[in-house]
Amino acid sequence: MRKSILVGVCLAALLPAAVQAQNVEGRVGKLESEMRAVQRKVFPGGAGQMLQPEVRAPQSEQGPGPGSPATSALADVNQRVTSLEQQMTSLTEQIEQNQNRTRQLQDAFDNYRRSNDARLKTLETGPAPIATGAGGPIESDDQSSGPSRPTTRPETASKPGAATPIKVSVEKPSTGDPAEDEYMYGYRLWAAKQYPQAEAQLKKVVAEYPKSKRASYAQNLLGRSYLDEGKPSLASMAFYDNYKKMPEGERAPDSLLYLGQALTKLNKPADACKVYDELNDVYGAKMASAMKGQVAAGRSAAKCK
């Protein structure tokens, strides 16, 4: 009879601990599932990187005393699982906030792209002359953020007695590396301020050598050529495409920097500030001090908060 009572007492004492252990095991399984989902978001390429836990088992200087309950270790595990669950919730919220910010930047730029589509098409094909006179054709001013407004910028050759601009002959390099040679040729055309020729050449590099590291360079330089030519609308499109399509390219951070400058010239400071925020969030740890200074200057020009 005493043995039966003793067995019953032992089972009654162990039953809550068993139930609690099963509960902890279920929570740990859920945590592992959520961690794998977070891993796929943080490391989509599956590079084998793992998030290290921030929770460590507490180190007690002395072992449990003779009066310590048998479930103290289980209670400690339960507390650690609770801490892990709280950290997982916080990490998930941060990921969702970053994704929401990226979506906002994408939506803002898509709206900007749609609102300027007709004007950009006109700029690419070349506007029809509105009027002609002794000063030559009237051109559209691409730097205005509103509708194109005509400005009189006659060509130098059209002015009586004006000297005809001399085009510098640009030599195409030949090193045996086609992608490198084509890019350097576009770079030399840009350096010689032969912008239309440089733009055509740089587009060719991106189209024919999309897997080369020079594709990122060429797309970024294409935007700079448009920017130097006084066409910030086309420049902003080129810079954004470089960041969107080649975010791991060597010139992706530069493109975000120049995109902010282009949007500022287009009188879109709010969008420029979002771009600078994106640049700091994505590439802040990799930026050189010189670029950080340029970002600070850009934020100041856009009056970012």
Short mmCIF file of C-alpha atoms in Angstrom, two decimals:
data_model
loop_
_atom_site.label_atom_id
_atom_site.label_comp_id
_atom_site.label_asym_id
_atom_site.label_seq_id
_atom_site.Cartn_x
_atom_site.Cartn_y
_atom_site.Cartn_z
CA MET A 1 0.00 0.00 0.00
CA ARG A 2 2.80 2.41 0.89
CA LYS A 3 4.55 1.63 -2.39
CA SER A 4 1.43 2.46 -4.38
CA ILE A 5 1.02 5.77 -2.55
CA LEU A 6 4.72 6.58 -3.09
CA VAL A 7 4.47 5.82 -6.83
CA GLY A 8 1.36 7.98 -7.06
CA VAL A 9 3.08 10.88 -5.33
CA CYS A 10 6.11 10.62 -7.65
CA LEU A 11 3.91 10.56 -10.77
CA ALA A 12 1.97 13.57 -9.51
CA ALA A 13 5.24 15.47 -8.98
CA LEU A 14 6.66 14.54 -12.37
CA LEU A 15 3.51 15.15 -14.42
CA PRO A 16 3.67 19.01 -14.37
CA ALA A 17 7.35 18.90 -15.29
CA ALA A 18 6.61 16.58 -18.22
CA VAL A 19 3.80 18.80 -19.46
CA GLN A 20 6.01 21.87 -19.10
CA ALA A 21 8.85 20.14 -20.95
CA GLN A 22 6.50 19.24 -23.81
CA ASN A 23 5.32 22.86 -23.94
CA VAL A 24 8.91 24.13 -24.08
CA GLU A 25 9.73 21.64 -26.81
CA GLY A 26 6.81 22.91 -28.90
CA ARG A 27 7.92 26.51 -28.44
CA VAL A 28 11.49 25.63 -29.38
CA GLY A 29 10.22 23.92 -32.55
CA LYS A 30 8.25 27.05 -33.45
CA LEU A 31 11.31 29.21 -32.80
CA GLU A 32 13.44 27.03 -35.09
CA SER A 33 10.83 27.33 -37.85
CA GLU A 34 10.68 31.11 -37.47
CA MET A 35 14.47 31.34 -37.41
CA ARG A 36 14.69 29.46 -40.71
CA ALA A 37 12.19 31.89 -42.21
CA VAL A 38 14.24 34.85 -40.96
CA GLN A 39 17.40 33.24 -42.33
CA ARG A 40 15.81 33.08 -45.78
CA LYS A 41 14.98 36.80 -45.59
CA VAL A 42 18.36 37.93 -44.24
CA PHE A 43 20.49 35.56 -46.35
CA PRO A 44 18.41 34.79 -49.46
CA GLY A 45 21.44 33.44 -51.29
CA GLY A 46 21.87 30.62 -48.82
CA ALA A 47 25.49 31.46 -48.10
CA GLY A 48 25.48 29.26 -45.02
CA GLN A 49 25.61 32.19 -42.62
CA MET A 50 23.86 31.71 -39.30
CA LEU A 51 22.49 34.19 -36.81
CA GLN A 52 24.23 33.76 -33.48
CA PRO A 53 21.93 33.74 -30.43
CA GLU A 54 22.31 36.62 -28.02
CA VAL A 55 20.99 34.63 -25.08
CA ARG A 56 23.46 32.54 -23.10
CA ALA A 57 22.89 30.12 -20.28
CA PRO A 58 23.47 31.89 -16.97
CA GLN A 59 26.66 30.82 -15.25
CA SER A 60 26.03 30.09 -11.59
CA GLU A 61 28.97 30.12 -9.30
CA GLN A 62 27.50 27.43 -7.07
CA GLY A 63 25.42 24.41 -7.86
CA PRO A 64 21.85 24.06 -6.64
CA GLY A 65 21.53 23.50 -2.91
CA PRO A 66 20.03 20.43 -1.42
CA GLY A 67 16.65 22.15 -1.13
CA SER A 68 16.45 23.25 -4.80
CA PRO A 69 13.40 21.92 -6.67
CA ALA A 70 13.94 19.30 -9.38
CA THR A 71 12.39 21.54 -12.07
CA SER A 72 14.80 24.49 -11.66
CA ALA A 73 16.70 23.58 -14.87
CA LEU A 74 13.43 23.32 -16.81
CA ALA A 75 12.30 26.69 -15.48
CA ASP A 76 15.63 28.20 -16.63
CA VAL A 77 15.15 26.76 -20.14
CA ASN A 78 11.61 28.11 -20.20
CA GLN A 79 12.89 31.61 -19.33
CA ARG A 80 15.53 31.46 -22.05
CA VAL A 81 12.94 30.35 -24.63
CA THR A 82 10.76 33.31 -23.62
CA SER A 83 13.72 35.67 -24.18
CA LEU A 84 14.36 34.11 -27.58
CA GLU A 85 10.72 34.56 -28.56
CA GLN A 86 10.90 38.24 -27.64
CA GLN A 87 14.09 38.70 -29.69
CA MET A 88 12.53 36.89 -32.65
CA THR A 89 9.51 39.20 -32.52
CA SER A 90 11.79 42.26 -32.44
CA LEU A 91 13.92 40.98 -35.34
CA THR A 92 10.84 40.20 -37.43
CA GLU A 93 9.50 43.72 -36.84
CA GLN A 94 12.82 45.24 -37.97
CA ILE A 95 12.80 43.17 -41.16
CA GLU A 96 9.22 44.21 -41.91
CA GLN A 97 10.10 47.88 -41.35
CA ASN A 98 13.05 47.64 -43.76
CA GLN A 99 10.89 45.91 -46.36
CA ASN A 100 8.21 48.58 -45.96
CA ARG A 101 10.80 51.34 -46.46
CA THR A 102 12.06 49.65 -49.61
CA ARG A 103 8.49 49.31 -50.93
CA GLN A 104 7.87 53.00 -50.25
CA LEU A 105 11.01 53.95 -52.18
CA GLN A 106 9.96 51.66 -55.03
CA ASP A 107 6.42 53.09 -55.10
CA ALA A 108 7.66 56.67 -55.01
CA PHE A 109 10.02 56.09 -57.88
CA ASP A 110 7.41 54.18 -59.90
CA ASN A 111 5.05 57.14 -59.53
CA TYR A 112 7.82 59.47 -60.60
CA ARG A 113 8.60 57.25 -63.59
CA ARG A 114 4.97 57.18 -64.73
CA SER A 115 4.53 60.93 -64.34
CA ASN A 116 7.57 61.66 -66.48
CA ASP A 117 7.25 58.89 -69.07
CA ALA A 118 5.90 61.08 -71.88
CA ARG A 119 8.47 63.81 -71.32
CA LEU A 120 11.33 61.32 -71.16
CA LYS A 121 10.22 59.75 -74.43
CA THR A 122 10.27 63.21 -76.01
CA LEU A 123 13.76 63.86 -74.68
CA GLU A 124 15.11 60.54 -75.97
CA THR A 125 13.72 60.99 -79.47
CA GLY A 126 14.55 64.68 -79.55
CA PRO A 127 11.86 67.39 -79.39
CA ALA A 128 10.62 68.88 -82.61
CA PRO A 129 11.78 72.49 -83.09
CA ILE A 130 9.15 74.90 -81.86
CA ALA A 131 10.52 77.85 -83.74
CA THR A 132 13.58 78.72 -85.73
CA GLY A 133 15.33 81.96 -86.29
CA ALA A 134 18.70 83.55 -86.54
CA GLY A 135 19.63 82.02 -83.20
CA GLY A 136 18.83 78.43 -84.26
CA PRO A 137 16.29 75.96 -82.82
CA ILE A 138 14.75 76.35 -79.39
CA GLU A 139 15.52 73.45 -77.02
CA SER A 140 13.73 72.12 -73.97
CA ASP A 141 15.21 72.69 -70.53
CA ASP A 142 15.48 69.26 -68.86
CA GLN A 143 16.42 70.68 -65.47
CA SER A 144 12.92 71.97 -64.68
CA SER A 145 10.69 69.68 -62.60
CA GLY A 146 7.50 70.89 -64.27
CA PRO A 147 6.52 70.86 -67.96
CA SER A 148 9.29 71.51 -70.43
CA ARG A 149 9.85 75.21 -70.92
CA PRO A 150 11.64 76.55 -73.98
CA THR A 151 14.94 78.27 -73.62
CA THR A 152 17.05 79.81 -76.31
CA ARG A 153 20.35 78.01 -76.41
CA PRO A 154 21.53 78.39 -80.00
CA GLU A 155 24.28 76.17 -81.23
CA THR A 156 27.66 77.81 -81.46
CA ALA A 157 27.98 77.01 -85.15
CA SER A 158 24.71 78.84 -85.87
CA LYS A 159 25.99 82.21 -84.66
CA PRO A 160 27.55 84.38 -87.30
CA GLY A 161 31.27 84.47 -86.86
CA ALA A 162 31.26 81.88 -84.09
CA ALA A 163 33.90 79.18 -84.16
CA THR A 164 32.67 75.64 -84.85
CA PRO A 165 33.30 73.33 -81.85
CA ILE A 166 36.19 71.00 -82.48
CA LYS A 167 35.59 67.35 -81.62
CA VAL A 168 38.57 65.61 -80.12
CA SER A 169 39.41 62.29 -81.71
CA VAL A 170 38.97 59.52 -79.14
CA GLU A 171 41.00 56.37 -79.59
CA LYS A 172 39.41 53.05 -78.75
CA PRO A 173 41.69 50.88 -76.56
CA SER A 174 42.60 47.33 -77.53
CA THR A 175 43.84 45.21 -74.64
CA GLY A 176 42.25 41.91 -75.60
CA ASP A 177 39.48 42.27 -73.01
CA PRO A 178 36.36 43.28 -74.99
CA ALA A 179 34.29 44.38 -72.00
CA GLU A 180 37.12 46.46 -70.59
CA ASP A 181 37.94 48.01 -73.97
CA GLU A 182 34.32 48.91 -74.72
CA TYR A 183 33.84 50.48 -71.29
CA MET A 184 37.09 52.46 -71.44
CA TYR A 185 36.11 53.75 -74.86
CA GLY A 186 32.82 55.00 -73.40
CA TYR A 187 34.71 56.52 -70.48
CA ARG A 188 37.06 58.37 -72.83
CA LEU A 189 34.11 59.71 -74.83
CA TRP A 190 32.54 60.95 -71.61
CA ALA A 191 35.80 62.52 -70.45
CA ALA A 192 36.01 64.30 -73.83
CA LYS A 193 32.44 65.61 -73.20
CA GLN A 194 31.10 63.83 -76.25
CA TYR A 195 28.02 62.88 -74.29
CA PRO A 196 25.67 61.44 -76.97
CA GLN A 197 28.42 59.19 -78.30
CA ALA A 198 29.43 58.19 -74.76
CA GLU A 199 25.84 57.35 -73.85
CA ALA A 200 25.39 55.13 -76.88
CA GLN A 201 28.67 53.36 -76.13
CA LEU A 202 27.86 52.84 -72.43
CA LYS A 203 24.43 51.41 -73.26
CA LYS A 204 26.19 48.98 -75.58
CA VAL A 205 28.47 47.81 -72.76
CA VAL A 206 25.52 47.13 -70.43
CA ALA A 207 23.60 45.28 -73.15
CA GLU A 208 26.48 43.13 -74.43
CA TYR A 209 28.34 42.44 -71.17
CA PRO A 210 25.69 42.28 -68.40
CA LYS A 211 27.74 39.79 -66.36
CA SER A 212 30.92 41.85 -66.42
CA LYS A 213 31.79 44.03 -63.46
CA ARG A 214 32.06 46.87 -65.96
CA ALA A 215 28.27 46.72 -66.51
CA SER A 216 27.75 48.45 -63.17
CA TYR A 217 30.42 51.01 -64.04
CA ALA A 218 28.89 51.66 -67.46
CA GLN A 219 25.32 52.08 -66.16
CA ASN A 220 26.50 54.49 -63.47
CA LEU A 221 28.59 56.48 -65.95
CA LEU A 222 25.60 56.61 -68.29
CA GLY A 223 23.69 58.42 -65.56
CA ARG A 224 26.60 60.79 -64.95
CA SER A 225 26.78 61.57 -68.65
CA TYR A 226 23.08 62.51 -68.65
CA LEU A 227 23.63 64.56 -65.50
CA ASP A 228 26.60 66.42 -67.02
CA GLU A 229 24.59 66.99 -70.17
CA GLY A 230 21.88 68.73 -68.15
CA LYS A 231 19.32 65.91 -68.27
CA PRO A 232 18.67 64.93 -64.64
CA SER A 233 15.44 63.10 -65.54
CA LEU A 234 17.24 60.62 -67.77
CA ALA A 235 20.10 60.51 -65.28
CA SER A 236 17.78 59.52 -62.44
CA MET A 237 16.39 56.65 -64.51
CA ALA A 238 19.87 55.36 -65.31
CA PHE A 239 21.03 55.57 -61.68
CA TYR A 240 17.93 53.84 -60.33
CA ASP A 241 18.19 51.03 -62.89
CA ASN A 242 21.79 50.41 -61.83
CA TYR A 243 20.81 50.09 -58.16
CA LYS A 244 17.70 48.03 -58.86
CA LYS A 245 19.19 45.59 -61.38
CA MET A 246 22.76 45.36 -60.05
CA PRO A 247 22.59 46.09 -56.29
CA GLU A 248 25.81 44.13 -55.71
CA GLY A 249 27.68 46.01 -58.46
CA GLU A 250 30.66 48.11 -57.49
CA ARG A 251 28.98 51.33 -58.61
CA ALA A 252 25.54 50.70 -57.05
CA PRO A 253 26.30 52.93 -54.01
CA ASP A 254 27.56 55.69 -56.32
CA SER A 255 24.36 55.47 -58.33
CA LEU A 256 22.24 56.03 -55.22
CA LEU A 257 24.39 59.02 -54.32
CA TYR A 258 24.00 60.59 -57.77
CA LEU A 259 20.31 59.64 -57.85
CA GLY A 260 19.82 61.81 -54.77
CA GLN A 261 21.59 64.68 -56.51
CA ALA A 262 19.50 64.24 -59.66
CA LEU A 263 16.25 64.25 -57.69
CA THR A 264 17.35 67.39 -55.86
CA LYS A 265 17.91 69.09 -59.22
CA LEU A 266 14.42 67.97 -60.24
CA ASN A 267 13.01 69.75 -57.16
CA LYS A 268 12.07 66.48 -55.47
CA PRO A 269 13.88 66.84 -52.12
CA ALA A 270 11.59 64.41 -50.25
CA ASP A 271 12.43 61.62 -52.72
CA ALA A 272 16.11 62.57 -52.56
CA CYS A 273 16.06 62.20 -48.77
CA LYS A 274 14.53 58.71 -49.09
CA VAL A 275 17.32 57.76 -51.48
CA TYR A 276 19.99 58.99 -49.07
CA ASP A 277 18.33 57.00 -46.26
CA GLU A 278 18.39 53.91 -48.46
CA LEU A 279 22.06 54.49 -49.26
CA ASN A 280 22.96 54.70 -45.57
CA ASP A 281 20.87 51.65 -44.65
CA VAL A 282 22.17 49.38 -47.42
CA TYR A 283 25.76 50.52 -47.92
CA GLY A 284 26.54 52.62 -44.84
CA ALA A 285 29.04 50.13 -43.41
CA LYS A 286 30.92 49.94 -46.73
CA MET A 287 31.03 53.63 -47.64
CA ALA A 288 34.35 55.44 -47.67
CA SER A 289 34.68 58.65 -45.68
CA ALA A 290 34.69 60.72 -48.88
CA MET A 291 31.30 59.32 -49.93
CA LYS A 292 29.90 59.86 -46.45
CA GLY A 293 30.88 63.51 -46.80
CA GLN A 294 29.09 63.68 -50.16
CA VAL A 295 25.99 62.11 -48.63
CA ALA A 296 26.02 64.69 -45.84
CA ALA A 297 26.33 67.48 -48.41
CA GLY A 298 23.50 65.99 -50.47
CA ARG A 299 21.23 65.73 -47.44
CA SER A 300 22.00 69.33 -46.58
CA ALA A 301 21.16 70.46 -50.13
CA ALA A 302 17.86 68.54 -50.01
CA LYS A 303 17.19 69.87 -46.48
CA CYS A 304 16.67 66.37 -45.10
CA LYS A 305 15.74 66.05 -41.46
#
